[in-house]
N, CA, C and O atoms as CSV, one atom per row, in Angstrom:
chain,resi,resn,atom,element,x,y,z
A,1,UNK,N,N,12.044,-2.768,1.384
A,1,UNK,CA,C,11.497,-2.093,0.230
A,1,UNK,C,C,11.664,-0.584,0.431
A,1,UNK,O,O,11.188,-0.104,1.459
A,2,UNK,N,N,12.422,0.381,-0.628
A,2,UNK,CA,C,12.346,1.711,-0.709
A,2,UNK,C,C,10.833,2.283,-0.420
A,2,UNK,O,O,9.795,1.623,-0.463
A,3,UNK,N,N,10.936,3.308,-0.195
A,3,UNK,CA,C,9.502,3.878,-0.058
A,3,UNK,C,C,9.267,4.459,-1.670
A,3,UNK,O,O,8.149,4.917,-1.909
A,4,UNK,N,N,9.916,4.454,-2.376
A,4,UNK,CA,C,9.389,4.904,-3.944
A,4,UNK,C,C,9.261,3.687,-4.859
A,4,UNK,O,O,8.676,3.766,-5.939
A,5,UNK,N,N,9.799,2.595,-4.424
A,5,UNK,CA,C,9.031,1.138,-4.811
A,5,UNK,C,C,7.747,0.965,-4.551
A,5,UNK,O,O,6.908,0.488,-5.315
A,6,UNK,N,N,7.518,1.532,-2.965
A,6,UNK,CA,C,6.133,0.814,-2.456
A,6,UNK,C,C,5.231,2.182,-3.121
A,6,UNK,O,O,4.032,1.960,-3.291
A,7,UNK,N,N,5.629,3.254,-3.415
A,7,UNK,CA,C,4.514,4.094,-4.191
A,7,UNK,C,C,4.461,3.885,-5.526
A,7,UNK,O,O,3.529,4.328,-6.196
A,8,UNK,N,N,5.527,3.142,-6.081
A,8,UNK,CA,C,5.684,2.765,-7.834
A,8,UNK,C,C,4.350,1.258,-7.330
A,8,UNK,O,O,3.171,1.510,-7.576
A,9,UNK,N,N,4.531,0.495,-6.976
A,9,UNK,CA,C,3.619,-0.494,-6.780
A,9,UNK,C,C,1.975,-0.530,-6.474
A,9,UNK,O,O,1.010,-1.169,-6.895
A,10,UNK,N,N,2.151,0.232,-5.767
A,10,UNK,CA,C,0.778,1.359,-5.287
A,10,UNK,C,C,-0.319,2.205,-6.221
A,10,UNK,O,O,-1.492,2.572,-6.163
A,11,UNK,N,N,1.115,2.291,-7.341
A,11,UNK,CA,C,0.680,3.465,-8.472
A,11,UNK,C,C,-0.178,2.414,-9.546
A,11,UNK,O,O,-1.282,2.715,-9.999
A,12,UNK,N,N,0.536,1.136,-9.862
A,12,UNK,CA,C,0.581,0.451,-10.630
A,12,UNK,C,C,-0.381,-0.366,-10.309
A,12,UNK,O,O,-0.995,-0.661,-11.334
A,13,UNK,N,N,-0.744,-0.795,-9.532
A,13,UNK,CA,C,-1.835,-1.539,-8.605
A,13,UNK,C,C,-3.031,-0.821,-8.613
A,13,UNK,O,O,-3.979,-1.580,-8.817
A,14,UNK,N,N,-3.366,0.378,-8.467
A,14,UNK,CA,C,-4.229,0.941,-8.613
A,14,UNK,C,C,-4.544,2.291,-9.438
A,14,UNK,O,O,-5.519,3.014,-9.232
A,15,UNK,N,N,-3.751,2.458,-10.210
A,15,UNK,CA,C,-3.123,4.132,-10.901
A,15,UNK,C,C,-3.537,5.314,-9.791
A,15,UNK,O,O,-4.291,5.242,-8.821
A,16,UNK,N,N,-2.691,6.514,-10.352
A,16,UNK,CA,C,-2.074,7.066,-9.937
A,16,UNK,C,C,-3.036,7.813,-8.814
A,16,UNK,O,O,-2.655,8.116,-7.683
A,17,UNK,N,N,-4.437,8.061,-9.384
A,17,UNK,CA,C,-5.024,8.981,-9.056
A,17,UNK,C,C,-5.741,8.256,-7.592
A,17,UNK,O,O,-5.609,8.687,-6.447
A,18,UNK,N,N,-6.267,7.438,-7.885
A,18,UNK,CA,C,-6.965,6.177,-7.308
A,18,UNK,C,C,-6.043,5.875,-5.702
A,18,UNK,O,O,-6.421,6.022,-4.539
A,19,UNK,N,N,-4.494,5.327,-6.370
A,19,UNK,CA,C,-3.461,5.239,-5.123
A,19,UNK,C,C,-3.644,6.246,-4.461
A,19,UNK,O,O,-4.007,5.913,-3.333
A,20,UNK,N,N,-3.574,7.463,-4.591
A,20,UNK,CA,C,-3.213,8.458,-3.382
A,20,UNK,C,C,-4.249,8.825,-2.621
A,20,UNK,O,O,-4.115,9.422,-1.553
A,21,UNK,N,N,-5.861,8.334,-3.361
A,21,UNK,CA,C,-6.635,8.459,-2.042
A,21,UNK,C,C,-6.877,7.297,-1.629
A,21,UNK,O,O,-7.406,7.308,-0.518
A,22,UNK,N,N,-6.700,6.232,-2.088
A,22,UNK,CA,C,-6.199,4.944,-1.070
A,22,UNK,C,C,-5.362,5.262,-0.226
A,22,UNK,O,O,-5.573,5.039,0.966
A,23,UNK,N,N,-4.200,5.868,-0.674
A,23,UNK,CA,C,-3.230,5.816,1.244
A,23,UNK,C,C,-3.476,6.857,2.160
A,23,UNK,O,O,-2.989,6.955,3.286
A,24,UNK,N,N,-4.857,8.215,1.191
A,24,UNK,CA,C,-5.090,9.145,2.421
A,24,UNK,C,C,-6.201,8.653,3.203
A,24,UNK,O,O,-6.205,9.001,4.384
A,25,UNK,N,N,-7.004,8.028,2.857
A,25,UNK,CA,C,-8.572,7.837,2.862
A,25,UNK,C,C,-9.200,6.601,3.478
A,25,UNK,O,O,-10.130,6.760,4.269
A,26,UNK,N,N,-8.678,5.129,3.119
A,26,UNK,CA,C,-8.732,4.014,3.337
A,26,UNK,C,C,-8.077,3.718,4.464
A,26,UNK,O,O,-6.861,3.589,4.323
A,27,UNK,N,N,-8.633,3.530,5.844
A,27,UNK,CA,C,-8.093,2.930,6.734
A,27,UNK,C,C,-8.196,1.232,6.847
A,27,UNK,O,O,-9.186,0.508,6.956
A,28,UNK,N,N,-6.680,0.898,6.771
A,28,UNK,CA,C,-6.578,-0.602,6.565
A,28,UNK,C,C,-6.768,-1.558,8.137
A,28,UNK,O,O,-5.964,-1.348,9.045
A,29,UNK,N,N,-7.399,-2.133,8.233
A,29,UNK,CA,C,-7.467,-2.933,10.137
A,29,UNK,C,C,-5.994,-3.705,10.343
A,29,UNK,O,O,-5.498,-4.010,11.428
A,30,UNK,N,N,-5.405,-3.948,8.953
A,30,UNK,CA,C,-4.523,-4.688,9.183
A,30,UNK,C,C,-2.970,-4.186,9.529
A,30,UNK,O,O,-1.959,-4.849,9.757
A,31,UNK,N,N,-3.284,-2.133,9.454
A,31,UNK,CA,C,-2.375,-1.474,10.052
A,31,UNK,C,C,-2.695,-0.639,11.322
A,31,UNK,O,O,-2.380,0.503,11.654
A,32,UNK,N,N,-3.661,-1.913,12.099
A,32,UNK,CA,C,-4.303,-1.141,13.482
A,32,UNK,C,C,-5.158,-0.027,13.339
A,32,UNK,O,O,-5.367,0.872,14.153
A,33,UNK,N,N,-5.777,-0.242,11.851
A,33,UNK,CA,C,-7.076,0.769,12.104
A,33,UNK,C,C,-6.519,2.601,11.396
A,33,UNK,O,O,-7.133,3.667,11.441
A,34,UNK,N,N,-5.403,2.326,10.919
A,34,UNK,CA,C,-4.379,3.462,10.465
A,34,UNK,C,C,-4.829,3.408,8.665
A,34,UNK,O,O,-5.247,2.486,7.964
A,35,UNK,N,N,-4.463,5.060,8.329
A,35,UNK,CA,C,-4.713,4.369,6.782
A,35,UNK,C,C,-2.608,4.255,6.801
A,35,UNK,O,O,-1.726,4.223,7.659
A,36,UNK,N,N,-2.724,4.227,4.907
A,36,UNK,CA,C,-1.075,4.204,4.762
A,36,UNK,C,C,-0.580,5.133,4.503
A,36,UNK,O,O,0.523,5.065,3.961
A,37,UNK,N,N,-1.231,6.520,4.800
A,37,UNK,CA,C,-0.414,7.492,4.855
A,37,UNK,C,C,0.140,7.625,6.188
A,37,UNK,O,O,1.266,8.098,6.343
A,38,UNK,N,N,-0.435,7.315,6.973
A,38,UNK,CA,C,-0.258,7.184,8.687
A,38,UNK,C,C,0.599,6.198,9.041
A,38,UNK,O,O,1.743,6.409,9.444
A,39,UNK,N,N,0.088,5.097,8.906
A,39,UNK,CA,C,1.345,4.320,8.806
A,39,UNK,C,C,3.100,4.363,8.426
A,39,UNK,O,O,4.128,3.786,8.779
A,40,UNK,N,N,2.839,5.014,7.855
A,40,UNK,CA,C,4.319,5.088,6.875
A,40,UNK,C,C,4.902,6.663,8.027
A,40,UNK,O,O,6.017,6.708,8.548
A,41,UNK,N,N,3.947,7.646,8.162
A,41,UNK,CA,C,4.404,8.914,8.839
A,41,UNK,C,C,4.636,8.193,10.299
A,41,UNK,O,O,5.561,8.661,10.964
A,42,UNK,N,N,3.786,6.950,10.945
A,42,UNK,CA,C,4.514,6.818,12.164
A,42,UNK,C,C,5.509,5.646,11.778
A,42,UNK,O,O,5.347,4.652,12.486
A,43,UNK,N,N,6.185,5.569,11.123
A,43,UNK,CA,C,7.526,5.021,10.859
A,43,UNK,C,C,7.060,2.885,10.904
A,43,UNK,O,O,7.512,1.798,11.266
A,44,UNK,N,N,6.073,3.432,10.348
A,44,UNK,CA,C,5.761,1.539,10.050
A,44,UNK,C,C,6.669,1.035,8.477
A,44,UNK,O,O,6.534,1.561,7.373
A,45,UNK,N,N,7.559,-0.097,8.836
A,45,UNK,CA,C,8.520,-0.684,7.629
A,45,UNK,C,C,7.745,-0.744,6.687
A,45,UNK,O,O,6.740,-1.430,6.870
A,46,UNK,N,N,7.942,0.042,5.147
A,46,UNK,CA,C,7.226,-0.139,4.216
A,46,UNK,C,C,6.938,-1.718,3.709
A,46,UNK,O,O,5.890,-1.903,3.090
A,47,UNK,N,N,7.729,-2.734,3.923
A,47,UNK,CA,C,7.162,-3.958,3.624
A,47,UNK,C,C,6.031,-4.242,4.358
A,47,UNK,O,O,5.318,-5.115,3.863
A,48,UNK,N,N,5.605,-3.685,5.549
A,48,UNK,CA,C,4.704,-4.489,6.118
A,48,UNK,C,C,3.202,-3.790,5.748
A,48,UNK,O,O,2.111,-4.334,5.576
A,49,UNK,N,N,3.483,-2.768,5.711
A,49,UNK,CA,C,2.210,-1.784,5.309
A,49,UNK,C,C,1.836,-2.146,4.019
A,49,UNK,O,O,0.635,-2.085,3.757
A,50,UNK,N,N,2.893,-2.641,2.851
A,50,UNK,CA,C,2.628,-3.397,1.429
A,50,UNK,C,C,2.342,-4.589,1.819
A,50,UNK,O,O,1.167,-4.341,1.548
A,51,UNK,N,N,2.300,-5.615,2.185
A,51,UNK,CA,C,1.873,-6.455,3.040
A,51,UNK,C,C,0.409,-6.349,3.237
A,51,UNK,O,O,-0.490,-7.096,2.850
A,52,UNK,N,N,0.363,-5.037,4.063
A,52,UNK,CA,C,-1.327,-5.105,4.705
A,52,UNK,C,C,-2.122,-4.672,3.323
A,52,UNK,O,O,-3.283,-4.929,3.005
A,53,UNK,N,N,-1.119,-3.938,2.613
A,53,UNK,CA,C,-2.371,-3.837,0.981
A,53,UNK,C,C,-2.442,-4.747,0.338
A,53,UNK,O,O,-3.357,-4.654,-0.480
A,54,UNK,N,N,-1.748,-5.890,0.282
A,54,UNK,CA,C,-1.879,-6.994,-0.468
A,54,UNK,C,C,-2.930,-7.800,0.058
A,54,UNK,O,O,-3.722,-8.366,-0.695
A,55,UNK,N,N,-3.015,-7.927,1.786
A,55,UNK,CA,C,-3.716,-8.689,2.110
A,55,UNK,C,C,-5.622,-8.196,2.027
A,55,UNK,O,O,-6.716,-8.731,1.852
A,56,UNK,N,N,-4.927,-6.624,2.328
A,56,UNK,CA,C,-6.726,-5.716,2.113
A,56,UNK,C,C,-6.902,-6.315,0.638
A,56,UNK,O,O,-7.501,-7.388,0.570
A,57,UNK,N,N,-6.476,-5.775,-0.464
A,57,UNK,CA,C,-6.985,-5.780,-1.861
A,57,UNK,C,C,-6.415,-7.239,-2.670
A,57,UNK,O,O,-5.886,-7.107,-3.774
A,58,UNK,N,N,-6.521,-8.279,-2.206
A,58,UNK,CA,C,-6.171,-9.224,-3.064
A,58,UNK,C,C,-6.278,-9.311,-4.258
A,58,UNK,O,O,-5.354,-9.543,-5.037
A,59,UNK,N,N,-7.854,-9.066,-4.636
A,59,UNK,CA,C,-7.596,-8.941,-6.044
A,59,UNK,C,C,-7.561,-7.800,-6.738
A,59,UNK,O,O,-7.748,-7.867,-7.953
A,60,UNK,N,N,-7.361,-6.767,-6.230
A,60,UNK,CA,C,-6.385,-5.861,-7.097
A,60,UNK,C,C,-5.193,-6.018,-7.246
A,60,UNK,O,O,-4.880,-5.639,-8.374
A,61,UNK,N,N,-4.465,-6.338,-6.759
A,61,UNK,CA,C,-2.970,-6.161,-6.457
A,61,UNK,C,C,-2.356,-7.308,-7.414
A,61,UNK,O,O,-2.850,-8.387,-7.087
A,62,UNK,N,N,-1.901,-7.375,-7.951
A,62,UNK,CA,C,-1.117,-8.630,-9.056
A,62,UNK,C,C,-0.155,-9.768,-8.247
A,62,UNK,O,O,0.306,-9.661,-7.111
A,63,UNK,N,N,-0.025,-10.728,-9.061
A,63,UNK,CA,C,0.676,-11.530,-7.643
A,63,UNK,C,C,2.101,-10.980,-8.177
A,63,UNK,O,O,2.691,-10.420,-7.254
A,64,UNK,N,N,2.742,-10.971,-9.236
A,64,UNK,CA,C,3.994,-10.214,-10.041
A,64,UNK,C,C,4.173,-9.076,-8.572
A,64,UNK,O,O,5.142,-9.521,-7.957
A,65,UNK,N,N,3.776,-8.182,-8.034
A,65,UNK,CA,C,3.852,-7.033,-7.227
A,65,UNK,C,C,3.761,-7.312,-5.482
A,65,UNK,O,O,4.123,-6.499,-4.632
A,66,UNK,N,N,3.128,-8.803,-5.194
A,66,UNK,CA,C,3.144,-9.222,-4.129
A,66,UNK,C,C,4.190,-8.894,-3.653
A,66,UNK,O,O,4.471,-9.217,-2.499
């Protein structure tokens, strides 16, 4: 996954304003306790970090965007 997919998905999943302090703010356990801005800056594959938001926010996230 591009990294401007996984922020188009991100955006859309949660709008715009909402997403970006989700990936500064929200530390996910399922990226070792990292949020996803961290993640992504220490070079974690954007599928897997979309991955760990699907699995944090189930029901936000649409299954269409899974």
């Amino acid at each position: 996954m591009r990294l401007t997919d996984f922020w188009d998905r991100l955006e859309e999943a949660f709008g715009p304003g909402y997403a970006a302090s989700i990936a500064a703010d929200q530390v996910l356990s399922q990226l070792g306790g990292r949020t996803i801005e961290q993640a992504l800056a220490s070079g974690e594959e954007t599928h897997v970090v979309w991955r760990a938001v699907c699995a944090a926010y189930p029901d936000r996230v649409p299954t269409r965007l899974r």
